[in-house]
């Protein structure tokens, strides 16, 4: 089978389940960045994100024999990540705490009222990131999957286990909150 970089995820996954180790390398290199960024943005702790990242890939490896091309590989991968995060949140029984260095970060932020700072692209990205972090967990998750991973509503629903209309609603509420926060 073709385990090259131009092969689809499904072809690569089938090749890997058939014993082609190079196919896994291509899958891993293709999805490692988006998966890690998703985990890091959700839990906001690089050490924990590293641990979850490894755990998700271990689960992929363990489940490879049972994989069926019913859904896109990326949907399956992010569903595993979503489930791992849910297990973690249930274990904590609350939302993630603010970063330990949150007060220090806030103190280092310059006054955002200067015209140069208001117009800077970097500051706009930082404001958007902070606004996304303030969203409720379910809304933040669908925004990140939609904006960063460019997944469809159906794919997000398959990952989160929510219906298309629920995903659409969460996305709409999240976008309304982001617009309000960014126009303050």
mmCIF file of C-alpha atoms in Angstrom:
data_model
loop_
_atom_site.group_PDB
_atom_site.id
_atom_site.type_symbol
_atom_site.label_atom_id
_atom_site.label_comp_id
_atom_site.label_asym_id
_atom_site.label_seq_id
_atom_site.Cartn_x
_atom_site.Cartn_y
_atom_site.Cartn_z
ATOM 1 C CA UNK A 1 0.000 0.000 0.000
ATOM 2 C CA UNK A 2 1.012 3.607 -0.458
ATOM 3 C CA UNK A 3 2.286 4.901 2.862
ATOM 4 C CA UNK A 4 3.525 8.159 1.384
ATOM 5 C CA UNK A 5 2.687 11.641 2.574
ATOM 6 C CA UNK A 6 0.079 12.035 -0.185
ATOM 7 C CA UNK A 7 -1.983 9.017 0.942
ATOM 8 C CA UNK A 8 -5.280 9.603 2.758
ATOM 9 C CA UNK A 9 -5.512 8.942 6.475
ATOM 10 C CA UNK A 10 -7.791 5.963 5.849
ATOM 11 C CA UNK A 11 -5.309 4.392 3.420
ATOM 12 C CA UNK A 12 -2.474 4.990 5.880
ATOM 13 C CA UNK A 13 -4.449 3.518 8.767
ATOM 14 C CA UNK A 14 -5.336 0.420 6.762
ATOM 15 C CA UNK A 15 -1.696 0.053 5.737
ATOM 16 C CA UNK A 16 -0.580 0.408 9.336
ATOM 17 C CA UNK A 17 -3.086 -2.180 10.591
ATOM 18 C CA UNK A 18 -1.618 -4.429 7.892
ATOM 19 C CA UNK A 19 1.868 -4.014 9.364
ATOM 20 C CA UNK A 20 3.282 -0.982 7.494
ATOM 21 C CA UNK A 21 5.120 0.945 10.249
ATOM 22 C CA UNK A 22 5.983 3.787 7.849
ATOM 23 C CA UNK A 23 2.254 4.464 7.433
ATOM 24 C CA UNK A 24 1.987 5.118 11.170
ATOM 25 C CA UNK A 25 4.916 7.550 10.993
ATOM 26 C CA UNK A 26 3.110 9.556 8.324
ATOM 27 C CA UNK A 27 -0.135 9.562 10.341
ATOM 28 C CA UNK A 28 1.714 10.601 13.468
ATOM 29 C CA UNK A 29 3.615 13.427 11.784
ATOM 30 C CA UNK A 30 0.418 14.644 10.087
ATOM 31 C CA UNK A 31 -1.659 14.791 13.298
ATOM 32 C CA UNK A 32 0.795 15.349 16.144
ATOM 33 C CA UNK A 33 0.774 19.164 15.956
ATOM 34 C CA UNK A 34 -2.996 19.657 15.783
ATOM 35 C CA UNK A 35 -3.604 17.039 18.493
ATOM 36 C CA UNK A 36 -1.021 18.502 20.872
ATOM 37 C CA UNK A 37 -2.301 22.063 20.374
ATOM 38 C CA UNK A 38 -5.855 20.889 21.038
ATOM 39 C CA UNK A 39 -4.844 19.151 24.280
ATOM 40 C CA UNK A 40 -2.690 22.063 25.445
ATOM 41 C CA UNK A 41 -5.435 24.612 24.775
ATOM 42 C CA UNK A 42 -7.940 22.458 26.664
ATOM 43 C CA UNK A 43 -5.905 21.760 29.816
ATOM 44 C CA UNK A 44 -3.432 24.680 29.774
ATOM 45 C CA UNK A 45 -0.617 22.695 31.362
ATOM 46 C CA UNK A 46 2.243 21.586 29.111
ATOM 47 C CA UNK A 47 3.350 18.692 31.332
ATOM 48 C CA UNK A 48 -0.184 17.356 31.509
ATOM 49 C CA UNK A 49 -0.700 17.955 27.783
ATOM 50 C CA UNK A 50 2.468 15.928 27.112
ATOM 51 C CA UNK A 51 1.116 13.101 29.265
ATOM 52 C CA UNK A 52 -2.293 13.131 27.566
ATOM 53 C CA UNK A 53 -0.665 13.358 24.135
ATOM 54 C CA UNK A 54 1.299 10.189 24.823
ATOM 55 C CA UNK A 55 -1.753 8.503 26.311
ATOM 56 C CA UNK A 56 -3.912 9.286 23.268
ATOM 57 C CA UNK A 57 -1.297 7.851 20.889
ATOM 58 C CA UNK A 58 -0.935 4.767 23.104
ATOM 59 C CA UNK A 59 -4.695 4.279 22.889
ATOM 60 C CA UNK A 60 -4.524 4.657 19.103
ATOM 61 C CA UNK A 61 -1.826 1.996 18.967
ATOM 62 C CA UNK A 62 -3.758 -0.318 21.278
ATOM 63 C CA UNK A 63 -6.991 0.091 19.277
ATOM 64 C CA UNK A 64 -5.524 -0.129 15.778
ATOM 65 C CA UNK A 65 -6.631 -3.710 15.146
ATOM 66 C CA UNK A 66 -10.250 -2.794 15.828
ATOM 67 C CA UNK A 67 -10.229 0.392 13.736
ATOM 68 C CA UNK A 68 -12.809 0.534 10.975
ATOM 69 C CA UNK A 69 -12.997 3.334 8.396
ATOM 70 C CA UNK A 70 -16.499 4.321 9.589
ATOM 71 C CA UNK A 71 -15.307 7.845 10.409
ATOM 72 C CA UNK A 72 -12.328 9.909 9.351
ATOM 73 C CA UNK A 73 -9.117 9.065 11.190
ATOM 74 C CA UNK A 74 -8.921 12.632 12.555
ATOM 75 C CA UNK A 75 -12.449 12.298 13.943
ATOM 76 C CA UNK A 76 -11.504 9.016 15.616
ATOM 77 C CA UNK A 77 -8.260 10.496 16.974
ATOM 78 C CA UNK A 78 -9.926 13.597 18.403
ATOM 79 C CA UNK A 79 -12.729 11.471 19.824
ATOM 80 C CA UNK A 80 -10.100 9.514 21.772
ATOM 81 C CA UNK A 81 -8.615 12.825 22.974
ATOM 82 C CA UNK A 82 -12.074 14.137 23.891
ATOM 83 C CA UNK A 83 -12.825 10.993 25.907
ATOM 84 C CA UNK A 84 -9.467 11.202 27.669
ATOM 85 C CA UNK A 85 -10.153 14.827 28.612
ATOM 86 C CA UNK A 86 -13.637 13.922 29.849
ATOM 87 C CA UNK A 87 -12.140 11.231 32.060
ATOM 88 C CA UNK A 88 -9.755 13.813 33.468
ATOM 89 C CA UNK A 89 -12.465 16.443 34.098
ATOM 90 C CA UNK A 90 -14.698 13.866 35.768
ATOM 91 C CA UNK A 91 -11.792 12.903 37.981
ATOM 92 C CA UNK A 92 -11.360 16.508 39.050
ATOM 93 C CA UNK A 93 -15.125 17.101 39.351
ATOM 94 C CA UNK A 94 -14.694 20.729 38.319
ATOM 95 C CA UNK A 95 -13.360 22.954 35.611
ATOM 96 C CA UNK A 96 -9.619 23.314 35.283
ATOM 97 C CA UNK A 97 -8.001 25.801 37.637
ATOM 98 C CA UNK A 98 -6.430 28.999 36.434
ATOM 99 C CA UNK A 99 -2.737 28.683 35.574
ATOM 100 C CA UNK A 100 -0.472 28.801 38.622
ATOM 101 C CA UNK A 101 1.346 31.802 37.184
ATOM 102 C CA UNK A 102 -1.871 33.603 36.168
ATOM 103 C CA UNK A 103 -1.280 36.589 38.461
ATOM 104 C CA UNK A 104 2.263 37.005 37.149
ATOM 105 C CA UNK A 105 1.032 36.820 33.552
ATOM 106 C CA UNK A 106 -1.612 39.438 34.256
ATOM 107 C CA UNK A 107 0.940 41.749 35.875
ATOM 108 C CA UNK A 108 3.198 41.474 32.802
ATOM 109 C CA UNK A 109 0.445 42.492 30.377
ATOM 110 C CA UNK A 110 0.989 46.043 29.266
ATOM 111 C CA UNK A 111 -1.820 48.575 29.218
ATOM 112 C CA UNK A 112 -3.953 47.511 26.229
ATOM 113 C CA UNK A 113 -5.358 51.013 25.653
ATOM 114 C CA UNK A 114 -2.463 52.378 23.577
ATOM 115 C CA UNK A 115 -3.333 52.701 19.878
ATOM 116 C CA UNK A 116 -0.289 50.705 18.773
ATOM 117 C CA UNK A 117 -1.168 47.846 21.063
ATOM 118 C CA UNK A 118 -4.856 47.867 20.117
ATOM 119 C CA UNK A 119 -3.951 47.565 16.461
ATOM 120 C CA UNK A 120 -1.240 44.973 16.758
ATOM 121 C CA UNK A 121 -2.061 41.594 15.306
ATOM 122 C CA UNK A 122 -0.250 39.895 18.167
ATOM 123 C CA UNK A 123 -2.432 41.573 20.764
ATOM 124 C CA UNK A 124 -5.577 40.676 18.862
ATOM 125 C CA UNK A 125 -4.525 37.015 18.857
ATOM 126 C CA UNK A 126 -3.785 37.178 22.571
ATOM 127 C CA UNK A 127 -7.171 38.725 23.294
ATOM 128 C CA UNK A 128 -8.891 36.057 21.233
ATOM 129 C CA UNK A 129 -6.950 33.321 23.019
ATOM 130 C CA UNK A 130 -7.898 34.707 26.430
ATOM 131 C CA UNK A 131 -11.530 35.015 25.357
ATOM 132 C CA UNK A 132 -11.526 31.415 24.151
ATOM 133 C CA UNK A 133 -10.012 30.277 27.458
ATOM 134 C CA UNK A 134 -12.853 31.988 29.322
ATOM 135 C CA UNK A 135 -15.530 30.041 27.442
ATOM 136 C CA UNK A 136 -17.292 27.161 29.184
ATOM 137 C CA UNK A 137 -15.559 23.854 28.472
ATOM 138 C CA UNK A 138 -18.117 22.522 25.972
ATOM 139 C CA UNK A 139 -18.160 25.762 23.991
ATOM 140 C CA UNK A 140 -14.366 26.095 24.035
ATOM 141 C CA UNK A 141 -14.019 22.558 22.727
ATOM 142 C CA UNK A 142 -16.303 23.085 19.723
ATOM 143 C CA UNK A 143 -14.671 26.436 18.899
ATOM 144 C CA UNK A 144 -11.199 24.891 18.955
ATOM 145 C CA UNK A 145 -12.257 21.919 16.851
ATOM 146 C CA UNK A 146 -14.000 24.192 14.332
ATOM 147 C CA UNK A 147 -11.472 27.025 14.085
ATOM 148 C CA UNK A 148 -8.170 25.248 14.625
ATOM 149 C CA UNK A 149 -8.910 21.800 13.220
ATOM 150 C CA UNK A 150 -11.402 23.056 10.590
ATOM 151 C CA UNK A 151 -13.773 20.185 11.313
ATOM 152 C CA UNK A 152 -17.393 20.145 10.156
ATOM 153 C CA UNK A 153 -20.297 20.243 12.579
ATOM 154 C CA UNK A 154 -20.869 16.551 11.908
ATOM 155 C CA UNK A 155 -17.232 15.677 12.661
ATOM 156 C CA UNK A 156 -17.317 17.723 15.861
ATOM 157 C CA UNK A 157 -20.530 15.948 16.839
ATOM 158 C CA UNK A 158 -18.881 12.583 16.240
ATOM 159 C CA UNK A 159 -15.940 13.596 18.442
ATOM 160 C CA UNK A 160 -17.962 15.108 21.289
ATOM 161 C CA UNK A 161 -20.910 12.741 21.135
ATOM 162 C CA UNK A 162 -23.291 15.676 20.703
ATOM 163 C CA UNK A 163 -25.860 16.055 17.947
ATOM 164 C CA UNK A 164 -25.282 18.404 15.027
ATOM 165 C CA UNK A 165 -27.808 20.947 16.347
ATOM 166 C CA UNK A 166 -26.222 20.883 19.811
ATOM 167 C CA UNK A 167 -22.810 21.490 18.272
ATOM 168 C CA UNK A 168 -24.258 24.298 16.154
ATOM 169 C CA UNK A 169 -25.868 25.855 19.236
ATOM 170 C CA UNK A 170 -22.677 25.615 21.304
ATOM 171 C CA UNK A 171 -20.707 27.164 18.465
ATOM 172 C CA UNK A 172 -23.229 29.995 18.049
ATOM 173 C CA UNK A 173 -23.236 30.813 21.780
ATOM 174 C CA UNK A 174 -19.447 30.648 21.898
ATOM 175 C CA UNK A 175 -19.090 32.973 18.907
ATOM 176 C CA UNK A 176 -21.558 35.445 20.451
ATOM 177 C CA UNK A 177 -19.532 35.443 23.679
ATOM 178 C CA UNK A 178 -16.278 35.890 21.769
ATOM 179 C CA UNK A 179 -17.688 38.830 19.770
ATOM 180 C CA UNK A 180 -18.945 40.485 22.961
ATOM 181 C CA UNK A 181 -15.645 39.926 24.756
ATOM 182 C CA UNK A 182 -13.560 41.211 21.851
ATOM 183 C CA UNK A 183 -15.593 44.390 21.429
ATOM 184 C CA UNK A 184 -15.207 45.410 25.094
#
